[in-house]
PDB file of C-alpha atoms and ligand atoms in Angstrom:
ATOM      1  CA  MET A 491       9.317   3.377 -13.708  1.00  0.00           C
ATOM      2  CA  LYS A 492       6.638   4.913 -13.937  1.00  0.00           C
ATOM      3  CA  TYR A 493       6.243   7.430 -10.959  1.00  0.00           C
ATOM      4  CA  ASN A 494       3.237   9.956 -10.157  1.00  0.00           C
ATOM      5  CA  LYS A 495       3.572  12.745  -8.133  1.00  0.00           C
ATOM      6  CA  LEU A 496       2.033  12.672  -4.383  1.00  0.00           C
ATOM      7  CA  SER A 497       0.028  15.953  -3.527  1.00  0.00           C
ATOM      8  CA  ASN A 498       3.941  17.036  -1.478  1.00  0.00           C
ATOM      9  CA  GLY A 499       5.295  16.505  -4.704  1.00  0.00           C
ATOM     10  CA  LEU A 500       7.474  13.411  -3.612  1.00  0.00           C
ATOM     11  CA  LYS A 501       7.341  10.669  -6.820  1.00  0.00           C
ATOM     12  CA  MET A 502       6.390   7.211  -5.549  1.00  0.00           C
ATOM     13  CA  PRO A 503       6.273   4.606  -7.805  1.00  0.00           C
ATOM     14  CA  VAL A 504       3.227   3.175  -9.766  1.00  0.00           C
ATOM     15  CA  LEU A 505       3.440  -0.347  -8.613  1.00  0.00           C
ATOM     16  CA  GLY A 506       5.017  -1.747  -5.943  1.00  0.00           C
ATOM     17  CA  LEU A 507       5.494  -5.166  -3.733  1.00  0.00           C
ATOM     18  CA  GLY A 508       3.865  -6.153  -1.452  1.00  0.00           C
ATOM     19  CA  THR A 509       5.249  -7.936   1.517  1.00  0.00           C
ATOM     20  CA  PHE A 510       2.923  -9.471   4.116  1.00  0.00           C
ATOM     21  CA  LEU A 511       3.775 -12.602   5.377  1.00  0.00           C
ATOM     22  CA  ILE A 512       6.824 -12.529   3.323  1.00  0.00           C
ATOM     23  CA  GLU A 513       9.197 -14.297   6.535  1.00  0.00           C
ATOM     24  CA  ASP A 514      12.060 -12.154   7.688  1.00  0.00           C
ATOM     25  CA  GLY A 515      15.440 -13.865   7.094  1.00  0.00           C
ATOM     26  CA  SER A 516      16.127 -15.748   3.317  1.00  0.00           C
ATOM     27  CA  SER A 517      12.849 -15.520   2.466  1.00  0.00           C
ATOM     28  CA  VAL A 518      11.880 -12.092   2.435  1.00  0.00           C
ATOM     29  CA  TYR A 519      15.349 -11.310   1.277  1.00  0.00           C
ATOM     30  CA  ASP A 520      15.669 -13.417  -2.049  1.00  0.00           C
ATOM     31  CA  THR A 521      12.462 -11.976  -2.806  1.00  0.00           C
ATOM     32  CA  VAL A 522      13.368  -8.263  -2.912  1.00  0.00           C
ATOM     33  CA  LEU A 523      16.629  -8.747  -4.350  1.00  0.00           C
ATOM     34  CA  ASN A 524      14.549 -10.340  -7.096  1.00  0.00           C
ATOM     35  CA  ALA A 525      11.992  -8.064  -7.143  1.00  0.00           C
ATOM     36  CA  LEU A 526      14.728  -5.309  -7.687  1.00  0.00           C
ATOM     37  CA  LYS A 527      16.776  -7.340 -10.221  1.00  0.00           C
ATOM     38  CA  ILE A 528      13.306  -7.325 -12.432  1.00  0.00           C
ATOM     39  CA  GLY A 529      13.206  -2.898 -12.300  1.00  0.00           C
ATOM     40  CA  TYR A 530      10.743  -3.014  -8.895  1.00  0.00           C
ATOM     41  CA  ARG A 531      11.222   0.159  -7.460  1.00  0.00           C
ATOM     42  CA  HIS A 532       9.186   0.313  -4.816  1.00  0.00           C
ATOM     43  CA  ILE A 533       8.485  -2.032  -0.841  1.00  0.00           C
ATOM     44  CA  ASP A 534       5.982  -2.003   1.424  1.00  0.00           C
ATOM     45  CA  THR A 535       6.374  -3.897   4.170  1.00  0.00           C
ATOM     46  CA  ALA A 536       5.362  -2.212   7.800  1.00  0.00           C
ATOM     47  CA  TYR A 537       6.696  -2.802  11.961  1.00  0.00           C
ATOM     48  CA  MET A 538       3.814  -5.401  11.723  1.00  0.00           C
ATOM     49  CA  TYR A 539       4.793  -7.701   8.509  1.00  0.00           C
ATOM     50  CA  ARG A 540       8.497  -8.187  11.063  1.00  0.00           C
ATOM     51  CA  ASN A 541      10.407  -8.284   7.893  1.00  0.00           C
ATOM     52  CA  GLU A 542      12.337  -4.757   8.356  1.00  0.00           C
ATOM     53  CA  LYS A 543      15.445  -6.648   8.461  1.00  0.00           C
ATOM     54  CA  GLY A 544      15.374  -9.195   5.712  1.00  0.00           C
ATOM     55  CA  ILE A 545      14.478  -6.273   3.583  1.00  0.00           C
ATOM     56  CA  GLY A 546      17.452  -3.836   4.841  1.00  0.00           C
ATOM     57  CA  ASP A 547      20.026  -6.340   3.959  1.00  0.00           C
ATOM     58  CA  ALA A 548      18.294  -7.334   0.660  1.00  0.00           C
ATOM     59  CA  ILE A 549      18.342  -3.353   0.038  1.00  0.00           C
ATOM     60  CA  ARG A 550      22.040  -2.773   0.837  1.00  0.00           C
ATOM     61  CA  ASP A 551      23.482  -5.972  -0.808  1.00  0.00           C
ATOM     62  CA  SER A 552      21.309  -4.312  -4.168  1.00  0.00           C
ATOM     63  CA  LYS A 553      23.739  -2.044  -4.183  1.00  0.00           C
ATOM     64  CA  ILE A 554      21.473   0.066  -5.806  1.00  0.00           C
ATOM     65  CA  PRO A 555      21.442   3.982  -4.220  1.00  0.00           C
ATOM     66  CA  ARG A 556      18.697   4.139  -1.704  1.00  0.00           C
ATOM     67  CA  GLU A 557      17.451   7.119  -2.983  1.00  0.00           C
ATOM     68  CA  GLU A 558      16.400   4.995  -5.808  1.00  0.00           C
ATOM     69  CA  ILE A 559      13.616   2.951  -3.458  1.00  0.00           C
ATOM     70  CA  PHE A 560      10.773   4.268  -2.274  1.00  0.00           C
ATOM     71  CA  ILE A 561       9.999   2.192   0.827  1.00  0.00           C
ATOM     72  CA  THR A 562       7.017   2.266   2.343  1.00  0.00           C
ATOM     73  CA  THR A 563       6.216   0.904   6.184  1.00  0.00           C
ATOM     74  CA  LYS A 564       3.621   1.468   8.457  1.00  0.00           C
ATOM     75  CA  LEU A 565       3.560   2.325  12.875  1.00  0.00           C
ATOM     76  CA  SER A 566       3.038  -0.811  14.708  1.00  0.00           C
ATOM     77  CA  THR A 567      -0.421  -0.167  15.628  1.00  0.00           C
ATOM     78  CA  GLN A 568       0.728  -1.142  19.683  1.00  0.00           C
ATOM     79  CA  ALA A 569       2.390   2.127  19.357  1.00  0.00           C
ATOM     80  CA  MET A 570      -1.026   4.258  18.554  1.00  0.00           C
ATOM     81  CA  GLY A 571      -1.155   7.290  20.788  1.00  0.00           C
ATOM     82  CA  ASN A 572       1.423   6.780  23.212  1.00  0.00           C
ATOM     83  CA  LYS A 573       4.447   9.566  20.933  1.00  0.00           C
ATOM     84  CA  GLU A 574       7.612   7.553  23.266  1.00  0.00           C
ATOM     85  CA  LEU A 575       6.515   4.234  22.039  1.00  0.00           C
ATOM     86  CA  LEU A 576       5.340   5.862  18.596  1.00  0.00           C
ATOM     87  CA  GLU A 577       9.460   6.732  18.336  1.00  0.00           C
ATOM     88  CA  GLN A 578      10.622   3.516  19.651  1.00  0.00           C
ATOM     89  CA  SER A 579       8.975   1.818  17.249  1.00  0.00           C
ATOM     90  CA  PHE A 580       9.281   4.024  14.369  1.00  0.00           C
ATOM     91  CA  GLN A 581      12.963   3.647  15.035  1.00  0.00           C
ATOM     92  CA  GLU A 582      13.608  -0.376  15.339  1.00  0.00           C
ATOM     93  CA  SER A 583      11.948   0.148  11.657  1.00  0.00           C
ATOM     94  CA  LEU A 584      14.479   2.821  10.277  1.00  0.00           C
ATOM     95  CA  ASP A 585      17.239   0.331  12.515  1.00  0.00           C
ATOM     96  CA  LYS A 586      16.177  -2.834  10.698  1.00  0.00           C
ATOM     97  CA  LEU A 587      15.862  -1.028   7.245  1.00  0.00           C
ATOM     98  CA  GLN A 588      19.578  -0.242   7.448  1.00  0.00           C
ATOM     99  CA  THR A 589      18.406   3.753   6.588  1.00  0.00           C
ATOM    100  CA  ASN A 590      17.531   7.335   8.501  1.00  0.00           C
ATOM    101  CA  TYR A 591      13.795   8.487   6.923  1.00  0.00           C
ATOM    102  CA  VAL A 592      11.488   6.664   4.886  1.00  0.00           C
ATOM    103  CA  ASP A 593       9.887   7.239   1.740  1.00  0.00           C
ATOM    104  CA  LEU A 594       6.646   6.461   2.995  1.00  0.00           C
ATOM    105  CA  LEU A 595       4.686   6.420   6.892  1.00  0.00           C
ATOM    106  CA  ILE A 596       1.683   5.822   7.766  1.00  0.00           C
ATOM    107  CA  ILE A 597      -0.648   5.211   9.536  1.00  0.00           C
ATOM    108  CA  HIS A 598      -1.084   0.927   9.269  1.00  0.00           C
ATOM    109  CA  TRP A 599      -5.050   0.865  10.916  1.00  0.00           C
ATOM    110  CA  PRO A 600      -7.560   3.778  12.136  1.00  0.00           C
ATOM    111  CA  SER A 601      -8.253   4.032  16.557  1.00  0.00           C
ATOM    112  CA  HIS A 602     -12.127   3.368  16.678  1.00  0.00           C
ATOM    113  CA  ASN A 603     -11.035   6.532  19.374  1.00  0.00           C
ATOM    114  CA  GLU A 604      -9.618   9.741  17.254  1.00  0.00           C
ATOM    115  CA  LYS A 605      -8.047  11.215  19.711  1.00  0.00           C
ATOM    116  CA  ILE A 606      -5.754   7.780  19.130  1.00  0.00           C
ATOM    117  CA  ASN A 607      -5.698   8.800  15.870  1.00  0.00           C
ATOM    118  CA  ALA A 608      -5.274  12.796  16.377  1.00  0.00           C
ATOM    119  CA  ILE A 609      -1.618  12.134  18.573  1.00  0.00           C
ATOM    120  CA  THR A 610      -0.529   9.957  16.460  1.00  0.00           C
ATOM    121  CA  TRP A 611      -1.275  12.156  13.654  1.00  0.00           C
ATOM    122  CA  GLU A 612       0.969  14.876  15.167  1.00  0.00           C
ATOM    123  CA  PHE A 613       3.549  12.212  15.532  1.00  0.00           C
ATOM    124  CA  LEU A 614       3.658  11.712  11.849  1.00  0.00           C
ATOM    125  CA  GLU A 615       3.510  14.623  10.743  1.00  0.00           C
ATOM    126  CA  GLU A 616       7.103  15.663  13.614  1.00  0.00           C
ATOM    127  CA  GLN A 617       8.585  12.563  11.259  1.00  0.00           C
ATOM    128  CA  TYR A 618       7.224  14.199   8.188  1.00  0.00           C
ATOM    129  CA  LYS A 619       9.026  17.893   9.414  1.00  0.00           C
ATOM    130  CA  ASN A 620      12.496  16.589  10.191  1.00  0.00           C
ATOM    131  CA  LYS A 621      12.445  14.136   7.381  1.00  0.00           C
ATOM    132  CA  LYS A 622      12.593  11.383   8.949  1.00  0.00           C
ATOM    133  CA  ALA A 623       9.827  10.878   6.615  1.00  0.00           C
ATOM    134  CA  LEU A 624       9.455  12.114   2.887  1.00  0.00           C
ATOM    135  CA  ALA A 625       5.714  11.721   2.707  1.00  0.00           C
ATOM    136  CA  ILE A 626       3.420  10.250   5.611  1.00  0.00           C
ATOM    137  CA  GLY A 627      -0.148   8.550   5.210  1.00  0.00           C
ATOM    138  CA  VAL A 628      -2.494   6.469   6.441  1.00  0.00           C
ATOM    139  CA  SER A 629      -4.239   2.891   6.026  1.00  0.00           C
ATOM    140  CA  ASN A 630      -7.692   1.738   6.195  1.00  0.00           C
ATOM    141  CA  PHE A 631      -9.132   5.334   7.140  1.00  0.00           C
ATOM    142  CA  GLN A 632     -12.682   5.597   5.977  1.00  0.00           C
ATOM    143  CA  ARG A 633     -13.948   9.071   5.687  1.00  0.00           C
ATOM    144  CA  HIS A 634     -15.340   9.569   8.879  1.00  0.00           C
ATOM    145  CA  HIS A 635     -11.721   8.605  10.124  1.00  0.00           C
ATOM    146  CA  LEU A 636     -10.466  11.279   7.592  1.00  0.00           C
ATOM    147  CA  GLU A 637     -13.071  14.186   8.253  1.00  0.00           C
ATOM    148  CA  ASP A 638     -11.934  13.784  12.232  1.00  0.00           C
ATOM    149  CA  LEU A 639      -8.461  13.972  11.136  1.00  0.00           C
ATOM    150  CA  PHE A 640      -8.818  16.583   9.868  1.00  0.00           C
ATOM    151  CA  LYS A 641      -9.835  18.354  12.554  1.00  0.00           C
ATOM    152  CA  THR A 642      -6.870  18.483  14.002  1.00  0.00           C
ATOM    153  CA  ALA A 643      -4.121  17.520  11.333  1.00  0.00           C
ATOM    154  CA  LYS A 644      -1.833  20.631  10.205  1.00  0.00           C
ATOM    155  CA  ILE A 645      -0.625  18.143   7.321  1.00  0.00           C
ATOM    156  CA  LYS A 646      -2.934  16.527   5.392  1.00  0.00           C
ATOM    157  CA  PRO A 647      -2.625  13.244   4.288  1.00  0.00           C
ATOM    158  CA  MET A 648      -0.599  11.853   0.810  1.00  0.00           C
ATOM    159  CA  ILE A 649      -2.896   8.763   1.059  1.00  0.00           C
ATOM    160  CA  ASN A 650      -4.623   6.196   1.631  1.00  0.00           C
ATOM    161  CA  GLN A 651      -3.850   2.436   1.485  1.00  0.00           C
ATOM    162  CA  VAL A 652      -6.901   0.395   1.312  1.00  0.00           C
ATOM    163  CA  GLU A 653      -8.397  -2.916   0.955  1.00  0.00           C
ATOM    164  CA  LEU A 654      -9.068  -2.491  -2.841  1.00  0.00           C
ATOM    165  CA  HIS A 655      -9.780  -5.199  -5.901  1.00  0.00           C
ATOM    166  CA  PRO A 656     -12.690  -6.323  -8.291  1.00  0.00           C
ATOM    167  CA  GLY A 657     -14.603  -7.078  -5.284  1.00  0.00           C
ATOM    168  CA  LEU A 658     -14.373  -3.810  -4.012  1.00  0.00           C
ATOM    169  CA  SER A 659     -13.114  -0.942  -6.374  1.00  0.00           C
ATOM    170  CA  GLN A 660     -13.730   1.594  -3.635  1.00  0.00           C
ATOM    171  CA  VAL A 661     -14.995   4.018  -6.180  1.00  0.00           C
ATOM    172  CA  TYR A 662     -17.146   5.775  -3.696  1.00  0.00           C
ATOM    173  CA  LEU A 663     -14.137   6.602  -1.862  1.00  0.00           C
ATOM    174  CA  GLN A 664     -11.699   7.670  -4.869  1.00  0.00           C
ATOM    175  CA  LYS A 665     -13.606   9.848  -5.249  1.00  0.00           C
ATOM    176  CA  TYR A 666     -13.549  11.268  -2.257  1.00  0.00           C
ATOM    177  CA  LEU A 667     -10.188  11.315  -1.850  1.00  0.00           C
ATOM    178  CA  GLU A 668      -9.121  12.310  -5.311  1.00  0.00           C
ATOM    179  CA  LYS A 669     -11.764  15.934  -3.700  1.00  0.00           C
ATOM    180  CA  GLU A 670      -8.973  15.653  -0.418  1.00  0.00           C
ATOM    181  CA  ASN A 671      -5.914  15.524  -2.820  1.00  0.00           C
ATOM    182  CA  ILE A 672      -4.785  11.823  -1.461  1.00  0.00           C
ATOM    183  CA  ALA A 673      -3.513   9.292  -3.276  1.00  0.00           C
ATOM    184  CA  ILE A 674      -4.957   5.952  -2.817  1.00  0.00           C
ATOM    185  CA  THR A 675      -2.716   2.551  -2.597  1.00  0.00           C
ATOM    186  CA  SER A 676      -4.576  -0.528  -3.313  1.00  0.00           C
ATOM    187  CA  TYR A 677      -3.528  -4.009  -1.830  1.00  0.00           C
ATOM    188  CA  GLY A 678      -5.163  -6.815  -1.906  1.00  0.00           C
ATOM    189  CA  PRO A 679      -5.540  -6.918  -5.444  1.00  0.00           C
ATOM    190  CA  LEU A 680      -6.003 -10.605  -5.728  1.00  0.00           C
ATOM    191  CA  MET A 681      -8.519 -11.110  -2.781  1.00  0.00           C
ATOM    192  CA  LYS A 682      -6.894 -13.406  -1.716  1.00  0.00           C
ATOM    193  CA  GLY A 683      -7.166 -15.760  -4.792  1.00  0.00           C
ATOM    194  CA  MET A 684     -10.856 -14.987  -4.670  1.00  0.00           C
ATOM    195  CA  VAL A 685     -10.257 -13.491  -8.419  1.00  0.00           C
ATOM    196  CA  PHE A 686     -10.049 -16.460  -9.837  1.00  0.00           C
ATOM    197  CA  GLU A 687     -13.370 -17.530  -8.729  1.00  0.00           C
ATOM    198  CA  ALA A 688     -16.937 -17.162 -10.013  1.00  0.00           C
ATOM    199  CA  PRO A 689     -18.493 -14.217 -10.222  1.00  0.00           C
ATOM    200  CA  TYR A 690     -15.199 -12.498 -11.454  1.00  0.00           C
ATOM    201  CA  ILE A 691     -13.330 -14.767 -13.397  1.00  0.00           C
ATOM    202  CA  GLU A 692     -15.355 -15.358 -16.928  1.00  0.00           C
ATOM    203  CA  THR A 693     -14.951 -11.814 -16.977  1.00  0.00           C
ATOM    204  CA  LEU A 694     -11.439 -11.033 -16.066  1.00  0.00           C
ATOM    205  CA  THR A 695     -10.413 -14.295 -18.712  1.00  0.00           C
ATOM    206  CA  GLU A 696     -12.640 -12.460 -21.281  1.00  0.00           C
ATOM    207  CA  ILE A 697     -10.612  -9.215 -20.745  1.00  0.00           C
ATOM    208  CA  ALA A 698      -7.832 -10.750 -20.673  1.00  0.00           C
ATOM    209  CA  ALA A 699      -7.607 -12.438 -23.266  1.00  0.00           C
ATOM    210  CA  LYS A 700      -8.301  -9.321 -26.008  1.00  0.00           C
ATOM    211  CA  TYR A 701      -4.899  -8.535 -24.245  1.00  0.00           C
ATOM    212  CA  ASN A 702      -2.955 -11.534 -24.750  1.00  0.00           C
ATOM    213  CA  ALA A 703      -2.119 -10.806 -20.442  1.00  0.00           C
ATOM    214  CA  SER A 704      -2.796 -13.001 -17.809  1.00  0.00           C
ATOM    215  CA  VAL A 705      -5.629 -11.970 -15.415  1.00  0.00           C
ATOM    216  CA  ALA A 706      -3.647 -10.817 -12.032  1.00  0.00           C
ATOM    217  CA  GLN A 707      -1.970  -8.384 -15.425  1.00  0.00           C
ATOM    218  CA  ILE A 708      -5.313  -7.114 -16.089  1.00  0.00           C
ATOM    219  CA  ILE A 709      -5.746  -6.513 -11.918  1.00  0.00           C
ATOM    220  CA  ILE A 710      -2.848  -4.808 -12.163  1.00  0.00           C
ATOM    221  CA  ALA A 711      -3.182  -2.508 -15.493  1.00  0.00           C
ATOM    222  CA  TRP A 712      -6.485  -1.819 -14.153  1.00  0.00           C
ATOM    223  CA  GLY A 713      -6.040  -0.558 -10.912  1.00  0.00           C
ATOM    224  CA  LEU A 714      -2.835   1.801 -12.802  1.00  0.00           C
ATOM    225  CA  LYS A 715      -5.555   3.227 -15.348  1.00  0.00           C
ATOM    226  CA  ARG A 716      -7.184   4.159 -12.045  1.00  0.00           C
ATOM    227  CA  ASN A 717      -4.324   5.849 -11.092  1.00  0.00           C
ATOM    228  CA  ILE A 718      -3.997   3.789  -8.197  1.00  0.00           C
ATOM    229  CA  PHE A 719      -0.556   2.817  -6.856  1.00  0.00           C
ATOM    230  CA  MET A 720      -0.421  -1.029  -6.784  1.00  0.00           C
ATOM    231  CA  ILE A 721       1.919  -3.523  -4.240  1.00  0.00           C
ATOM    232  CA  PRO A 722       0.911  -6.852  -5.252  1.00  0.00           C
ATOM    233  CA  LYS A 723       3.118  -9.784  -3.317  1.00  0.00           C
ATOM    234  CA  SER A 724       4.309 -12.676  -4.311  1.00  0.00           C
ATOM    235  CA  VAL A 725       7.127 -14.781  -3.738  1.00  0.00           C
ATOM    236  CA  ASN A 726       7.545 -15.828  -7.224  1.00  0.00           C
ATOM    237  CA  GLU A 727      10.006 -15.060  -9.876  1.00  0.00           C
ATOM    238  CA  LYS A 728       7.969 -15.698 -12.301  1.00  0.00           C
ATOM    239  CA  ARG A 729       4.982 -13.832 -11.114  1.00  0.00           C
ATOM    240  CA  LEU A 730       7.035 -11.127  -9.390  1.00  0.00           C
ATOM    241  CA  LEU A 731       8.529 -10.245 -13.249  1.00  0.00           C
ATOM    242  CA  GLU A 732       4.464 -10.724 -14.459  1.00  0.00           C
ATOM    243  CA  ASN A 733       2.953  -8.918 -12.340  1.00  0.00           C
ATOM    244  CA  PHE A 734       6.225  -6.167 -12.653  1.00  0.00           C
ATOM    245  CA  ASN A 735       5.319  -6.132 -16.898  1.00  0.00           C
ATOM    246  CA  ALA A 736       1.363  -5.067 -16.186  1.00  0.00           C
ATOM    247  CA  LYS A 737       2.312  -1.241 -15.676  1.00  0.00           C
ATOM    248  CA  ASP A 738       2.438  -1.674 -19.900  1.00  0.00           C
ATOM    249  CA  ILE A 739      -0.967  -2.915 -20.387  1.00  0.00           C
ATOM    250  CA  LYS A 740      -2.972   0.287 -21.656  1.00  0.00           C
ATOM    251  CA  LEU A 741      -6.570  -0.630 -20.506  1.00  0.00           C
ATOM    252  CA  GLU A 742      -9.378   1.341 -22.815  1.00  0.00           C
ATOM    253  CA  ASN A 743     -11.948   2.488 -20.913  1.00  0.00           C
ATOM    254  CA  LYS A 744     -14.714   0.184 -21.827  1.00  0.00           C
ATOM    255  CA  ASP A 745     -12.977  -2.240 -20.233  1.00  0.00           C
ATOM    256  CA  VAL A 746     -12.413  -0.356 -16.827  1.00  0.00           C
ATOM    257  CA  GLU A 747     -15.418   0.584 -16.221  1.00  0.00           C
ATOM    258  CA  ARG A 748     -16.144  -3.104 -16.603  1.00  0.00           C
ATOM    259  CA  ILE A 749     -13.907  -4.630 -14.146  1.00  0.00           C
ATOM    260  CA  ASN A 750     -15.466  -1.601 -11.936  1.00  0.00           C
ATOM    261  CA  GLN A 751     -19.255  -3.061 -12.478  1.00  0.00           C
ATOM    262  CA  LEU A 752     -18.007  -6.068 -11.344  1.00  0.00           C
ATOM    263  CA  ASN A 753     -18.048  -4.751  -7.411  1.00  0.00           C
ATOM    264  CA  LYS A 754     -19.302  -6.423  -4.472  1.00  0.00           C
ATOM    265  CA  GLY A 755     -18.487  -4.855  -1.862  1.00  0.00           C
ATOM    266  CA  LYS A 756     -16.648  -7.923  -0.736  1.00  0.00           C
ATOM    267  CA  ARG A 757     -14.189  -7.288   1.640  1.00  0.00           C
ATOM    268  CA  VAL A 758     -11.280 -10.297   1.913  1.00  0.00           C
ATOM    269  CA  TYR A 759      -9.448  -8.806   4.464  1.00  0.00           C
ATOM    270  CA  THR A 760     -10.562  -7.249   7.990  1.00  0.00           C
ATOM    271  CA  ASP A 761     -13.408  -4.093   8.696  1.00  0.00           C
ATOM    272  CA  PRO A 762     -11.948  -0.494   9.476  1.00  0.00           C
ATOM    273  CA  ASP A 763     -14.775  -0.160  11.835  1.00  0.00           C
ATOM    274  CA  ASN A 764     -14.529  -3.533  13.413  1.00  0.00           C
ATOM    275  CA  ASN A 765     -11.607  -4.090  13.301  1.00  0.00           C
ATOM    276  CA  PRO A 766     -10.559  -5.877  16.835  1.00  0.00           C
ATOM    277  CA  ILE A 767      -6.422  -4.582  16.438  1.00  0.00           C
ATOM    278  CA  ALA A 768      -7.295  -1.116  16.240  1.00  0.00           C
ATOM    279  CA  PRO A 769      -7.004   0.483  20.413  1.00  0.00           C
ATOM    280  CA  TYR A 770     -10.035   1.782  21.622  1.00  0.00           C
TER     281      TYR A 770
HETATM  282  N1  NAP B1334      -2.349  -1.520   4.813  1.00  0.00           N
HETATM  283  C1  NAP B1334      -2.648  -3.038   4.918  1.00  0.00           C
HETATM  284  O1  NAP B1334      -3.415  -2.743   5.958  1.00  0.00           O
HETATM  285  C2  NAP B1334      -2.972  -3.887   3.949  1.00  0.00           C
HETATM  286  C3  NAP B1334      -2.560  -5.031   4.588  1.00  0.00           C
HETATM  287  C4  NAP B1334      -2.898  -6.352   3.903  1.00  0.00           C
HETATM  288  C5  NAP B1334      -2.055  -6.371   2.632  1.00  0.00           C
HETATM  289  N2  NAP B1334      -1.079  -5.005   2.238  1.00  0.00           N
HETATM  290  C6  NAP B1334      -0.154  -4.733   1.267  1.00  0.00           C
HETATM  291  O2  NAP B1334      -0.561  -5.159   0.184  1.00  0.00           O
HETATM  292  C7  NAP B1334       0.141  -6.140  -0.007  1.00  0.00           C
HETATM  293  C8  NAP B1334      -0.762  -7.075  -1.145  1.00  0.00           C
HETATM  294  O3  NAP B1334      -1.562  -7.576  -1.029  1.00  0.00           O
HETATM  295  P1  NAP B1334      -2.358  -9.465  -0.382  1.00  0.00           P
HETATM  296  O4  NAP B1334       0.058  -9.453  -0.159  1.00  0.00           O
HETATM  297  O5  NAP B1334      -2.906  -9.322   0.674  1.00  0.00           O
HETATM  298  O6  NAP B1334      -2.099 -10.202  -1.447  1.00  0.00           O
HETATM  299  P2  NAP B1334      -2.221 -10.315  -3.039  1.00  0.00           P
HETATM  300  O7  NAP B1334      -1.206  -8.858  -3.867  1.00  0.00           O
HETATM  301  O8  NAP B1334      -3.175  -9.308  -3.586  1.00  0.00           O
HETATM  302  O9  NAP B1334      -1.835 -11.672  -3.389  1.00  0.00           O
HETATM  303  C9  NAP B1334      -0.584 -12.270  -3.081  1.00  0.00           C
HETATM  304  C10 NAP B1334      -0.694 -13.780  -2.970  1.00  0.00           C
HETATM  305  O10 NAP B1334      -1.667 -14.112  -4.545  1.00  0.00           O
HETATM  306  C11 NAP B1334      -0.315 -14.543  -5.329  1.00  0.00           C
HETATM  307  N3  NAP B1334      -0.037 -14.472  -6.858  1.00  0.00           N
HETATM  308  C12 NAP B1334       0.815 -12.695  -7.014  1.00  0.00           C
HETATM  309  N4  NAP B1334       1.461 -12.580  -7.919  1.00  0.00           N
HETATM  310  C13 NAP B1334       0.229 -13.810  -8.403  1.00  0.00           C
HETATM  311  C14 NAP B1334       0.364 -13.655 -10.236  1.00  0.00           C
HETATM  312  N5  NAP B1334       0.210 -13.519 -11.130  1.00  0.00           N
HETATM  313  N6  NAP B1334      -1.121 -14.797 -10.401  1.00  0.00           N
HETATM  314  C15 NAP B1334      -1.530 -15.604  -9.301  1.00  0.00           C
HETATM  315  N7  NAP B1334      -1.290 -15.359  -8.070  1.00  0.00           N
HETATM  316  C16 NAP B1334      -0.244 -14.571  -7.734  1.00  0.00           C
HETATM  317  C17 NAP B1334       0.692 -14.658  -3.918  1.00  0.00           C
HETATM  318  O11 NAP B1334       1.360 -15.890  -4.179  1.00  0.00           O
HETATM  319  P3  NAP B1334       2.987 -16.311  -4.783  1.00  0.00           P
HETATM  320  O12 NAP B1334       4.089 -15.369  -3.447  1.00  0.00           O
HETATM  321  O13 NAP B1334       3.544 -17.759  -4.737  1.00  0.00           O
HETATM  322  O14 NAP B1334       4.114 -15.677  -5.665  1.00  0.00           O
HETATM  323  C18 NAP B1334      -0.295 -14.322  -2.412  1.00  0.00           C
HETATM  324  O15 NAP B1334      -0.392 -16.205  -2.499  1.00  0.00           O
HETATM  325  C19 NAP B1334       0.965  -7.165   1.259  1.00  0.00           C
HETATM  326  O16 NAP B1334       2.311  -7.555   0.745  1.00  0.00           O
HETATM  327  C20 NAP B1334       0.958  -5.530   1.538  1.00  0.00           C
HETATM  328  O17 NAP B1334       2.482  -4.903   1.443  1.00  0.00           O
HETATM  329  C21 NAP B1334      -1.293  -4.144   3.519  1.00  0.00           C
END
């Protein structure tokens, strides 16, 4: 597995397993165990996914040393801005994951109120200092959310996890994050299946044929070539392996550019500025 370093020097596997909508219990347990057998060493979850227990069980039963697995979780959005609730819910995540630290802890969605984000970020800084989180970051933060956060943050976020795929290439946001030394993770790389339809599929199929790869693999390889951490989700053993093998495909810059050009500014997830679940 290839690793990229975050701004604090922590090594993070460039490819991981997304677990959104994988149910707790045998579904997530079997998926994570299969993924670990294939070679995945990076699991992305969240308090909100309600599957941390099954993930913890699978990691425990895999017998792979804890320090070899990179775990990302995201704070409860309902606890935002309230240190007591943040403490309680984060401890719940740790207990379910059966670990006393996570590798990466992130704010799941920005609040529309910058004060709430600032308090929540201070909580993250505390977890970083007491080593319950080896790295800290944010998710779904637009440039303006980050600029507000910088007014009070003592430690800069090390990562921003955002919706990013051929329909939403985030080239502009990535340039800004690079300047701020903040890494970027893509979520929703397959656009909830829309990459397999017009207007994306024609170009992607052409490129896939050139590398003797699948369309999903080409998208993962596109992200990796752009230095973006990729966390595709699959519960299917064959697709888990297919996605994992995408790390060995080296896309030429001209093909990266062709996929960048497919950008339509198209979101398949919620717009962070109009997110109804984020607190005000
Ligand atoms: N921070 C946030 O707010 C946020 C939001 C959304 C997601 N995420 C994270 O990002 C991860 C990835 O995003 P995602 O789950 O939305 O979507 P995704 O990875 O783009 O796509 C998952 C869907 O594509 C299918 N699939 C997977 N590999 C495939 C392949 N090789 N060929 C064809 N179909 C394939 C899966 O079905 P099967 O399972 O049946 O294979 C599933 O239906 C999430 O799991 C989560 O960890 C974060």
